[in-house]
Tab-separated table of C-alpha atoms and ligand atoms in Angstrom:
chain	number	residue	atom	x	y	z
A	1	MET	CA	17.257	20.087	17.721
A	2	LYS	CA	14.250	18.921	15.748
A	3	ALA	CA	11.456	16.815	17.224
A	4	ILE	CA	8.077	15.493	16.131
A	5	GLN	CA	5.394	17.065	18.249
A	6	VAL	CA	1.661	16.457	18.289
A	7	GLU	CA	0.519	19.999	19.002
A	8	LYS	CA	-3.081	18.956	19.616
A	9	VAL	CA	-5.343	16.243	18.250
A	10	GLY	CA	-4.894	16.092	14.471
A	11	LYS	CA	-1.979	18.560	14.361
A	12	LEU	CA	1.539	17.256	13.789
A	13	GLU	CA	4.601	19.524	13.646
A	14	ILE	CA	8.360	19.343	13.320
A	15	VAL	CA	9.459	21.724	16.065
A	16	ASP	CA	12.829	23.231	16.878
A	17	ILE	CA	13.458	22.951	20.619
A	18	PRO	CA	16.553	23.000	22.856
A	19	VAL	CA	18.522	19.781	23.360
A	20	PRO	CA	17.319	18.552	26.779
A	21	ALA	CA	19.743	18.985	29.683
A	22	VAL	CA	20.870	16.096	31.878
A	23	THR	CA	20.005	17.285	35.383
A	24	ASP	CA	19.867	13.954	37.251
A	25	PRO	CA	23.272	12.226	37.625
A	26	ARG	CA	21.573	8.882	36.929
A	27	ASP	CA	20.414	10.083	33.495
A	28	VAL	CA	22.060	10.029	30.089
A	29	LEU	CA	21.636	12.024	26.889
A	30	VAL	CA	20.944	9.803	23.879
A	31	LYS	CA	21.354	10.873	20.247
A	32	VAL	CA	18.526	8.992	18.545
A	33	THR	CA	19.503	6.854	15.537
A	34	SER	CA	16.212	5.058	14.823
A	35	ALA	CA	12.633	5.028	16.024
A	36	SER	CA	9.652	2.974	14.920
A	37	VAL	CA	6.048	4.016	14.570
A	38	CYS	CA	3.355	2.316	16.663
A	39	ALA	CA	-0.410	2.333	16.287
A	40	SER	CA	-0.494	4.071	19.664
A	41	ASP	CA	1.497	6.999	18.206
A	42	LEU	CA	-1.299	7.348	15.678
A	43	GLY	CA	-3.744	7.109	18.599
A	44	ILE	CA	-2.182	10.176	20.243
A	45	PHE	CA	-2.350	12.007	16.912
A	46	ARG	CA	-5.970	11.015	16.324
A	47	GLY	CA	-7.083	11.643	19.918
A	48	SER	CA	-8.003	8.092	20.866
A	49	ASN	CA	-5.440	7.822	23.690
A	50	SER	CA	-7.159	9.099	26.826
A	51	LEU	CA	-3.842	9.224	28.730
A	52	ALA	CA	-2.024	11.480	26.275
A	53	ARG	CA	-1.205	15.076	27.093
A	54	TYR	CA	-0.690	17.808	24.520
A	55	PRO	CA	1.546	19.119	23.174
A	56	ALA	CA	3.621	15.932	23.189
A	57	VAL	CA	6.905	14.834	21.627
A	58	ILE	CA	5.839	11.286	20.789
A	59	GLY	CA	7.637	7.982	20.122
A	60	HIS	CA	8.237	5.162	22.590
A	61	GLU	CA	10.159	2.749	20.323
A	62	TYR	CA	13.650	4.156	19.881
A	63	ALA	CA	17.379	3.602	20.097
A	64	GLY	CA	20.466	5.718	19.810
A	65	VAL	CA	24.019	6.413	20.845
A	66	VAL	CA	24.873	7.704	24.309
A	67	GLU	CA	26.148	11.259	23.892
A	68	SER	CA	26.891	11.989	27.561
A	69	ALA	CA	26.210	10.226	30.835
A	70	GLY	CA	25.630	11.556	34.334
A	71	GLY	CA	28.097	10.547	37.046
A	72	LEU	CA	25.797	7.894	38.510
A	73	ALA	CA	24.708	6.333	35.197
A	74	ALA	CA	27.149	3.458	35.602
A	75	ALA	CA	25.766	0.925	33.110
A	76	VAL	CA	26.457	2.870	29.918
A	77	LYS	CA	29.090	5.220	28.559
A	78	PRO	CA	29.327	7.699	25.693
A	79	GLY	CA	29.447	5.945	22.331
A	80	ASP	CA	27.349	2.953	23.398
A	81	LEU	CA	24.480	1.947	21.102
A	82	VAL	CA	21.440	1.563	23.361
A	83	ALA	CA	17.773	0.671	23.105
A	84	VAL	CA	15.758	2.796	25.514
A	85	ASP	CA	12.982	1.226	27.594
A	86	PRO	CA	10.227	3.891	27.657
A	87	VAL	CA	8.780	2.757	31.023
A	88	ARG	CA	9.461	5.143	33.941
A	89	SER	CA	8.437	3.893	37.376
A	90	CYS	CA	8.819	5.315	40.881
A	91	GLY	CA	10.454	2.310	42.546
A	92	ARG	CA	8.574	2.870	45.809
A	93	CYS	CA	4.892	2.070	45.252
A	94	PHE	CA	2.964	-1.176	45.780
A	95	SER	CA	3.486	-2.291	42.161
A	96	CYS	CA	7.200	-1.521	42.065
A	97	LEU	CA	7.796	-3.304	45.379
A	98	ALA	CA	5.828	-6.263	44.010
A	99	GLY	CA	8.190	-6.426	41.000
A	100	ARG	CA	5.535	-5.130	38.596
A	101	GLN	CA	6.993	-1.730	37.767
A	102	ASN	CA	5.264	-1.613	34.370
A	103	VAL	CA	2.014	-1.007	36.258
A	104	CYS	CA	3.610	1.480	38.692
A	105	LEU	CA	1.051	3.633	40.490
A	106	ASN	CA	3.060	6.639	39.274
A	107	LEU	CA	3.788	5.186	35.828
A	108	ARG	CA	4.987	7.520	33.116
A	109	VAL	CA	5.899	6.481	29.610
A	110	SER	CA	8.410	8.275	27.402
A	111	GLY	CA	6.504	9.320	24.293
A	112	VAL	CA	3.152	9.466	26.083
A	113	HIS	CA	3.494	11.343	29.384
A	114	LEU	CA	7.156	12.333	28.998
A	115	PRO	CA	9.104	13.496	25.921
A	116	GLY	CA	9.598	10.612	23.518
A	117	GLY	CA	12.125	9.435	20.994
A	118	PHE	CA	10.805	11.027	17.795
A	119	SER	CA	13.426	13.621	18.521
A	120	GLU	CA	17.099	14.101	17.698
A	121	TYR	CA	18.049	13.841	21.374
A	122	VAL	CA	16.304	12.463	24.432
A	123	VAL	CA	17.218	12.177	28.120
A	124	ALA	CA	16.652	8.772	29.741
A	125	PRO	CA	17.601	7.086	33.005
A	126	GLY	CA	20.852	5.143	32.532
A	127	ASP	CA	19.234	1.970	33.858
A	128	ARG	CA	16.593	2.175	31.094
A	129	CYS	CA	19.295	2.234	28.409
A	130	HIS	CA	20.261	-1.260	27.268
A	131	ARG	CA	23.490	-1.803	25.372
A	132	LEU	CA	23.393	-3.571	22.021
A	133	ASP	CA	26.123	-5.133	19.945
A	134	PRO	CA	26.076	-3.041	16.736
A	135	GLY	CA	27.760	-5.963	14.954
A	136	LYS	CA	24.643	-8.040	15.589
A	137	ILE	CA	21.880	-5.426	15.623
A	138	PRO	CA	22.289	-2.605	13.102
A	139	PRO	CA	21.521	0.847	14.584
A	140	ASP	CA	18.624	1.324	12.134
A	141	LEU	CA	16.849	-1.764	13.549
A	142	ALA	CA	17.745	-1.232	17.205
A	143	CYS	CA	14.467	0.623	17.802
A	144	LEU	CA	12.635	-2.679	17.261
A	145	VAL	CA	13.808	-3.992	20.633
A	146	GLU	CA	10.755	-2.312	22.202
A	147	PRO	CA	8.130	-4.059	20.033
A	148	TYR	CA	9.901	-7.382	20.580
A	149	SER	CA	9.894	-6.693	24.338
A	150	ILE	CA	6.093	-6.612	24.072
A	151	GLY	CA	6.181	-10.061	22.478
A	152	VAL	CA	8.367	-11.305	25.336
A	153	GLN	CA	6.094	-9.743	27.941
A	154	VAL	CA	2.953	-11.309	26.451
A	155	ASN	CA	4.453	-14.789	26.244
A	156	ARG	CA	5.859	-14.488	29.763
A	157	ARG	CA	2.468	-13.375	31.080
A	158	ALA	CA	0.843	-16.352	29.345
A	159	GLY	CA	3.545	-18.761	30.541
A	160	VAL	CA	4.071	-20.021	26.992
A	161	GLU	CA	6.409	-23.000	26.899
A	162	LYS	CA	7.745	-25.510	24.381
A	163	GLY	CA	4.914	-27.443	22.740
A	164	ASP	CA	2.126	-25.085	23.866
A	165	ARG	CA	-0.522	-24.509	21.243
A	166	VAL	CA	-1.096	-20.777	20.860
A	167	LEU	CA	-3.611	-18.787	18.804
A	168	VAL	CA	-2.514	-15.243	18.005
A	169	ILE	CA	-5.478	-13.175	16.832
A	170	GLY	CA	-4.189	-10.331	14.666
A	171	SER	CA	-1.012	-10.434	12.564
A	172	GLY	CA	-0.096	-6.765	12.617
A	173	PRO	CA	3.262	-5.735	14.082
A	174	ALA	CA	2.300	-6.593	17.681
A	175	GLY	CA	0.888	-9.974	16.659
A	176	LEU	CA	4.045	-10.709	14.652
A	177	CYS	CA	6.283	-9.922	17.647
A	178	VAL	CA	4.152	-12.179	19.866
A	179	LEU	CA	4.333	-14.892	17.193
A	180	ALA	CA	8.117	-14.569	16.783
A	181	ASP	CA	8.702	-14.890	20.516
A	182	ALA	CA	6.213	-17.753	20.917
A	183	LYS	CA	8.047	-19.647	18.157
A	184	ALA	CA	11.371	-18.900	19.873
A	185	ARG	CA	9.913	-20.604	22.964
A	186	GLY	CA	8.967	-23.669	20.938
A	187	ALA	CA	5.214	-23.099	20.765
A	188	VAL	CA	2.952	-24.282	17.949
A	189	VAL	CA	1.245	-21.146	16.665
A	190	VAL	CA	-1.918	-20.468	14.677
A	191	SER	CA	-2.089	-16.876	13.408
A	192	ALA	CA	-5.306	-15.185	12.316
A	193	ASP	CA	-6.031	-11.940	10.504
A	194	LEU	CA	-8.474	-10.457	8.002
A	195	ILE	CA	-5.758	-9.237	5.613
A	196	GLU	CA	-4.087	-11.796	3.369
A	197	SER	CA	-0.694	-10.038	3.198
A	198	ARG	CA	-0.496	-10.051	6.995
A	199	LEU	CA	-0.981	-13.804	6.986
A	200	ARG	CA	1.895	-14.109	4.499
A	201	ALA	CA	3.937	-12.159	7.055
A	202	ALA	CA	2.829	-14.565	9.789
A	203	GLU	CA	4.066	-17.447	7.610
A	204	GLU	CA	7.428	-15.717	7.242
A	205	PHE	CA	7.537	-15.360	11.022
A	206	GLY	CA	6.996	-19.081	11.497
A	207	ALA	CA	3.254	-19.552	11.985
A	208	ASP	CA	2.333	-23.253	11.791
A	209	ARG	CA	-1.108	-22.468	10.408
A	210	THR	CA	-2.717	-19.238	9.242
A	211	VAL	CA	-6.414	-18.454	9.111
A	212	ASN	CA	-7.972	-15.652	7.096
A	213	ALA	CA	-10.981	-15.002	9.329
A	214	ALA	CA	-12.627	-12.962	6.566
A	215	ARG	CA	-12.950	-16.104	4.465
A	216	GLU	CA	-12.754	-18.953	6.928
A	217	ASP	CA	-14.669	-19.508	10.186
A	218	LEU	CA	-11.982	-19.138	12.855
A	219	ALA	CA	-13.929	-21.264	15.346
A	220	VAL	CA	-14.106	-24.138	12.842
A	221	ALA	CA	-10.397	-23.781	12.005
A	222	VAL	CA	-9.470	-23.878	15.705
A	223	ALA	CA	-11.722	-26.878	16.308
A	224	ASP	CA	-10.075	-28.682	13.365
A	225	PHE	CA	-6.595	-27.843	14.617
A	226	THR	CA	-7.263	-28.980	18.183
A	227	GLY	CA	-9.587	-31.920	17.689
A	228	GLY	CA	-12.443	-29.869	19.096
A	229	ALA	CA	-10.695	-28.908	22.349
A	230	GLY	CA	-10.102	-25.217	21.638
A	231	MET	CA	-6.783	-23.395	21.989
A	232	PRO	CA	-4.895	-23.727	25.291
A	233	VAL	CA	-3.483	-20.210	24.846
A	234	VAL	CA	-5.264	-17.382	23.026
A	235	ILE	CA	-3.540	-14.015	22.602
A	236	ASP	CA	-5.704	-11.179	21.373
A	237	SER	CA	-3.620	-8.623	19.514
A	238	ALA	CA	-6.580	-7.488	17.401
A	239	CYS	CA	-8.029	-5.648	20.398
A	240	THR	CA	-11.478	-4.897	19.025
A	241	LEU	CA	-14.731	-4.930	21.014
A	242	GLU	CA	-15.518	-8.319	19.456
A	243	SER	CA	-12.123	-9.993	19.660
A	244	PHE	CA	-12.209	-10.242	23.460
A	245	PRO	CA	-15.421	-12.315	23.740
A	246	GLN	CA	-14.270	-14.251	20.661
A	247	SER	CA	-10.972	-15.081	22.413
A	248	LEU	CA	-12.883	-16.541	25.364
A	249	GLU	CA	-14.958	-18.661	22.973
A	250	LEU	CA	-11.887	-19.978	21.139
A	251	ALA	CA	-9.996	-20.982	24.285
A	252	SER	CA	-9.900	-24.579	25.473
A	253	PRO	CA	-11.091	-25.613	28.937
A	254	ALA	CA	-8.472	-24.442	31.468
A	255	GLY	CA	-7.118	-22.134	28.756
A	256	ARG	CA	-5.230	-18.872	29.163
A	257	VAL	CA	-6.451	-15.772	27.374
A	258	VAL	CA	-4.194	-12.722	27.112
A	259	VAL	CA	-5.850	-9.323	26.644
A	260	MET	CA	-3.620	-6.691	25.030
A	261	GLY	CA	-6.184	-3.983	24.212
A	262	ASN	CA	-6.663	-0.583	25.798
A	263	LEU	CA	-10.248	0.104	24.764
A	264	ASP	CA	-12.271	1.810	27.463
A	265	GLN	CA	-15.632	0.682	26.082
A	266	PRO	CA	-17.091	-2.573	27.435
A	267	SER	CA	-17.140	-5.758	25.408
A	268	PRO	CA	-20.165	-7.994	25.944
A	269	VAL	CA	-18.819	-10.878	28.032
A	270	ALA	CA	-21.003	-13.367	29.901
A	271	GLN	CA	-19.480	-14.494	33.195
A	272	VAL	CA	-20.229	-18.096	32.314
A	273	SER	CA	-17.969	-17.871	29.258
A	274	ILE	CA	-15.062	-17.621	31.731
A	275	THR	CA	-16.318	-19.919	34.501
A	276	LYS	CA	-17.631	-22.827	32.457
A	277	LYS	CA	-14.130	-23.535	31.092
A	278	GLU	CA	-12.321	-22.178	34.167
A	279	LEU	CA	-10.299	-19.805	31.993
A	280	THR	CA	-7.406	-17.680	33.168
A	281	VAL	CA	-7.814	-14.182	31.726
A	282	ILE	CA	-4.530	-12.273	31.751
A	283	GLY	CA	-3.869	-8.572	31.257
A	284	THR	CA	-0.567	-7.312	29.918
A	285	ARG	CA	0.847	-3.822	29.673
A	286	LEU	CA	4.041	-2.417	28.175
A	287	ASN	CA	7.005	-4.533	29.316
A	288	ASN	CA	8.352	-5.453	32.719
A	289	ARG	CA	12.137	-5.142	32.224
A	290	ARG	CA	12.063	-7.468	29.206
A	291	PHE	CA	14.610	-5.527	27.125
A	292	PRO	CA	17.501	-7.904	27.937
A	293	GLU	CA	15.469	-10.891	26.709
A	294	ALA	CA	14.347	-9.055	23.567
A	295	ILE	CA	17.933	-7.982	22.825
A	296	ASP	CA	19.139	-11.531	23.379
A	297	GLY	CA	16.550	-12.821	20.874
A	298	MET	CA	17.636	-10.242	18.300
A	299	GLU	CA	21.373	-10.805	18.859
A	300	ARG	CA	21.028	-14.591	18.636
A	301	GLY	CA	19.052	-14.224	15.414
A	302	VAL	CA	15.905	-16.005	16.625
A	303	TYR	CA	13.784	-12.986	15.632
A	304	SER	CA	13.901	-11.412	12.174
A	305	PRO	CA	13.831	-7.635	12.739
A	306	GLY	CA	14.783	-7.026	9.114
A	307	LYS	CA	11.496	-8.645	8.095
A	308	LEU	CA	9.530	-6.628	10.643
A	309	ARG	CA	10.633	-3.344	9.080
A	310	THR	CA	8.942	-2.835	5.718
A	311	HIS	CA	9.483	0.924	5.291
A	312	SER	CA	11.928	3.634	6.308
A	313	PHE	CA	11.386	7.387	6.330
A	314	HIS	CA	13.535	10.266	7.479
A	315	PHE	CA	11.871	11.427	10.705
A	316	THR	CA	10.897	14.760	9.149
A	317	LYS	CA	8.608	12.778	6.787
A	318	ILE	CA	6.437	11.543	9.663
A	319	ALA	CA	3.217	12.776	8.012
A	320	GLU	CA	3.914	10.520	5.029
A	321	ALA	CA	4.619	7.605	7.365
A	322	PHE	CA	1.306	8.150	9.198
A	323	ASP	CA	-0.570	8.364	5.875
A	324	LEU	CA	0.965	5.094	4.706
A	325	ILE	CA	0.096	3.269	7.935
A	326	MET	CA	-3.481	4.597	7.989
A	327	ASN	CA	-4.228	4.011	4.309
A	328	HIS	CA	-2.236	0.846	3.578
A	329	PRO	CA	-2.217	-1.508	6.570
A	330	GLU	CA	-1.846	-4.350	4.066
A	331	LEU	CA	1.588	-3.031	2.998
A	332	VAL	CA	3.073	-1.994	6.315
A	333	ARG	CA	4.604	-3.982	9.126
A	334	LYS	CA	6.869	-1.519	10.930
A	335	VAL	CA	7.875	1.893	9.658
A	336	VAL	CA	11.301	2.896	10.937
A	337	LEU	CA	12.191	6.580	11.192
A	338	THR	CA	15.820	7.435	10.508
A	339	PHE	CA	17.820	10.348	11.875
A	340	ASP	CA	20.885	12.197	10.589
B	1	MN	MN1	4.459	0.351	20.530
């Protein structure tokens, strides 16, 4: 079978490798039908992901059809269309026993530490494979369950409820998934970005107000929108060194600030910027068994996955997809890779 492998930093290859064998009776073999490209895939390629190992078959956003299932993989059967949760946890550690398996002490992620879904076949635990109704979610969009699960996770972490006023900084694909899920929960959402076309996307995804922070002072816009109080919920999907301290500034007293970034360099943050408003600063990582909620949102039509995908490429054209994402962020929401 063919797979997309990052050989080492900066070197991408289509390799021919054996179809993986199902050795654990709880596992299934999935024939991949679609996979979407994430900024973190580019991070592995460019060497900015400190957790990545090389060579690596990448891709953590993928779906496919179950080809064969081990005897103990009870939840799915051959022929099922499934979205595959890339999180692999041990089930025994402090985090897993606390119900927080997405921060498992022995966490491994398919597409980062384990073979990923940019591959014609992949082996996955049966309980990480979530059945979809192909009449409601076409196989070529089923890979988008994973990005939407991130939106669910972020809003769950923030406790977003009907009527909450939420600022989403960044209107790239992650920001759009957070926005879509916040709107599904009944929140009032302000979306910010520096790129005008991304703000048009935020409008399509239901943003109540958009702010181009390249042209408009975001602090003034937030003050206008909230009568000077600041935003009760701020979600930072921009994830730059500056956006974290800025998020703290933009939050209202008693506000909640969600940090999505994985930078390992410090941002300048004064302790008083958290204490003076008694902020709650919340980390979020991957998803904590949110696939059923994300699938429900897609099947009920409250998200618009067809608007999230802007481009499709056959998976063997991955280099072209990477070039497009790197050089034209203003044109791209999600790139979906298709398989034969
Ligand atoms: Mn991703």
